[in-house]
mmCIF file of C-alpha atoms in Angstrom:
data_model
loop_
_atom_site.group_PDB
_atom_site.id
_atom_site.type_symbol
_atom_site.label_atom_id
_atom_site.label_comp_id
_atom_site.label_asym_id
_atom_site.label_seq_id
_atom_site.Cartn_x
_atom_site.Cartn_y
_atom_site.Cartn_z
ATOM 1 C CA UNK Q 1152 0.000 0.000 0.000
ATOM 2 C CA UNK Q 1153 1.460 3.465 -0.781
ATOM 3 C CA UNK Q 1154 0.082 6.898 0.642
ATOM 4 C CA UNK Q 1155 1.660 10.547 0.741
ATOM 5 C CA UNK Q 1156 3.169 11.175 4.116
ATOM 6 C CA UNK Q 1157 4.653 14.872 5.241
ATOM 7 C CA UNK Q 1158 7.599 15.793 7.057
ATOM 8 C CA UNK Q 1159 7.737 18.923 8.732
ATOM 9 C CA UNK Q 1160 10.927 20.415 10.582
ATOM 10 C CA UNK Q 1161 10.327 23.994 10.787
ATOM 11 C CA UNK Q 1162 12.287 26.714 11.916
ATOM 12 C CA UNK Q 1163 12.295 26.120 15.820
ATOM 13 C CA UNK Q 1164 13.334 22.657 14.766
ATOM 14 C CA UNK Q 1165 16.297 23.585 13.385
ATOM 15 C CA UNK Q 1166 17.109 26.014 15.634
ATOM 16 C CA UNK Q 1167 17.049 23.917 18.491
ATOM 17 C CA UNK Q 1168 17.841 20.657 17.283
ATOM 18 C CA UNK Q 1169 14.115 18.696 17.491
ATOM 19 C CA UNK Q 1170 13.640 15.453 15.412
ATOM 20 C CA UNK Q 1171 10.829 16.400 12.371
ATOM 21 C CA UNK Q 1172 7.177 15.261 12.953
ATOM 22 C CA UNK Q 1173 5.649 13.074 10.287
ATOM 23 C CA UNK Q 1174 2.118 13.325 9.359
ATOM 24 C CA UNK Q 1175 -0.625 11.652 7.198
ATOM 25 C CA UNK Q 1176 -2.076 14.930 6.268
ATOM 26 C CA UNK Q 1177 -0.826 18.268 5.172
ATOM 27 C CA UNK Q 1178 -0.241 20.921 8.097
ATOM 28 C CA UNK Q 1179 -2.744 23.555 6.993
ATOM 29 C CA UNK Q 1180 -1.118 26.663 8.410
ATOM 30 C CA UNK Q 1181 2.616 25.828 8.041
ATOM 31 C CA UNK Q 1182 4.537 26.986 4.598
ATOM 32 C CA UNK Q 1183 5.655 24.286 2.396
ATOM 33 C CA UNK Q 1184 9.175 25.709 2.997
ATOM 34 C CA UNK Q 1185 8.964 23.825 5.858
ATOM 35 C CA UNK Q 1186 7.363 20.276 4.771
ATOM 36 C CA UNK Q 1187 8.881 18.137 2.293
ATOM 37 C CA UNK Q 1188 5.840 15.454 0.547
ATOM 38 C CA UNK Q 1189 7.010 11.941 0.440
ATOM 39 C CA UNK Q 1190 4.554 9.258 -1.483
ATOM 40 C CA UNK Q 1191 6.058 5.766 0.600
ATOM 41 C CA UNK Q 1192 5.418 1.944 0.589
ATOM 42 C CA UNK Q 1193 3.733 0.497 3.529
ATOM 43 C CA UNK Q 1194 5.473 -2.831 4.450
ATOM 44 C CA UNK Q 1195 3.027 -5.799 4.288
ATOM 45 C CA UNK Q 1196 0.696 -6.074 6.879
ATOM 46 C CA UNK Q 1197 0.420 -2.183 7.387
ATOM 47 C CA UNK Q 1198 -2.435 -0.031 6.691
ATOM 48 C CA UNK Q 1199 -3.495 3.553 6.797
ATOM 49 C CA UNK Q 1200 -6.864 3.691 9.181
ATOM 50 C CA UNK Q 1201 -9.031 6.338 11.151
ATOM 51 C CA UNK Q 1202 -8.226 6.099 14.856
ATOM 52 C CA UNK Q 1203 -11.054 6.634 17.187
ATOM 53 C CA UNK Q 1204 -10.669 10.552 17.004
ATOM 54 C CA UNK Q 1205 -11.148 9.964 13.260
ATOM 55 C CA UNK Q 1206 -7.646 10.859 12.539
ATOM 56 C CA UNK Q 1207 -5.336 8.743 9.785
ATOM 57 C CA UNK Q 1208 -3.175 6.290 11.411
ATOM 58 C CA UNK Q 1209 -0.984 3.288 10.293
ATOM 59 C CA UNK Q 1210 -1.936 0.553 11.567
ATOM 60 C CA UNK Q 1211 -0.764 -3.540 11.702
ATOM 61 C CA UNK Q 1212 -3.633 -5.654 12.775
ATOM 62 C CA UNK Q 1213 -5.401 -4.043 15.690
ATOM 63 C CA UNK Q 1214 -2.085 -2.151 16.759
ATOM 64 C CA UNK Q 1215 -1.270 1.905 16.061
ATOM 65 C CA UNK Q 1216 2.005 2.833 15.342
ATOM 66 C CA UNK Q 1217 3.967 6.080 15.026
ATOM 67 C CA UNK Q 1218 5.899 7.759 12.011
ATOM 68 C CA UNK Q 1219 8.955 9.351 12.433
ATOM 69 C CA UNK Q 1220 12.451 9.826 10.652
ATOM 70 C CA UNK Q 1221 15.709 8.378 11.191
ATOM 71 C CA UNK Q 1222 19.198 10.101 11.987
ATOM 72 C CA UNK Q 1223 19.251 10.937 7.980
ATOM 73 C CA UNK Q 1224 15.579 12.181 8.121
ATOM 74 C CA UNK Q 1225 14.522 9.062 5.776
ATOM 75 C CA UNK Q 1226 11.073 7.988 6.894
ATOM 76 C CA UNK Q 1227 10.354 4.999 8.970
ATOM 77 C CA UNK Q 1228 7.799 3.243 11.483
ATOM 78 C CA UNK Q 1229 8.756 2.696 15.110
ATOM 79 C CA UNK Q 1230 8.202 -1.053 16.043
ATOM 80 C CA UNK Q 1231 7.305 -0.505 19.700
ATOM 81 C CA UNK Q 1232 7.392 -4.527 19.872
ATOM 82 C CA UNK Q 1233 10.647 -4.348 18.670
ATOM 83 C CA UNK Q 1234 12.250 -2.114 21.637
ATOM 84 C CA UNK Q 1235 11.624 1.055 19.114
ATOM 85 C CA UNK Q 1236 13.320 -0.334 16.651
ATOM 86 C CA UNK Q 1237 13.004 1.656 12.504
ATOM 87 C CA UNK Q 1238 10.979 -0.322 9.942
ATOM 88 C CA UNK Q 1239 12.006 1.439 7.187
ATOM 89 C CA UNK Q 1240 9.896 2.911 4.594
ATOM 90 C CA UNK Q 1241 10.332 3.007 0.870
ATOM 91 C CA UNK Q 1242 10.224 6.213 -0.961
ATOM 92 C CA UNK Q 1243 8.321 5.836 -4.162
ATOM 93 C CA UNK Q 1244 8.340 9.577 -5.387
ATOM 94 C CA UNK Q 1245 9.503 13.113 -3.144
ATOM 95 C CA UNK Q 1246 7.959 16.187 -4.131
ATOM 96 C CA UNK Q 1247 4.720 18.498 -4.934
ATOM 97 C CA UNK Q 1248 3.873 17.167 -8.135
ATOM 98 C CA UNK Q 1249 3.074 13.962 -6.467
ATOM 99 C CA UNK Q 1250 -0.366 11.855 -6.857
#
């Protein structure tokens, strides 16, 4: 399954060092100066889902888990079975002009 995730790591991130946040949807309020649009491959068994507060989620059976970015910024899941280990993510396509 592939769907468009966002990174954003805006100024105050950079300024003081924080890790990006990744998101499902696009920030509505934050420049895309500050977001870059990643389209990315699901491993198998992972889905995209509404949570109870009917906000997208990925999902692995009946089990959320989080988005975030490596060291390199490069997208992965965090296996919280796993100790918090990365599942890495496959980027299919970077950019605005992205389906």
């Amino acid at each position: 399954m592939s769907v468009t995730i966002y990174i954003i790591k805006e100024q105050s991130a950079y300024q003081f060092g924080w890790d990006p946040v990744v998101s499902l949807t696009e920030p509505p309020f934050i420049s895309r100066t500050w977001i870059r649009k990643l389209t990315v491959e699901l491993p198998k068994g992972f889905s995209v889902e509404m949570n109870k507060y009917d906000e997208p989620m990925v999902f692995r059976g009946n089990e959320a888990y989080k988005l975030a970015t490596n060291k390199q910024e490069d997208p992965v899941i965090l296996d919280h079975n796993s100790y918090g280990s990365y599942i890495p993510l496959v980027v299919l396509h970077e950019g605005w002009d992205c389906v």
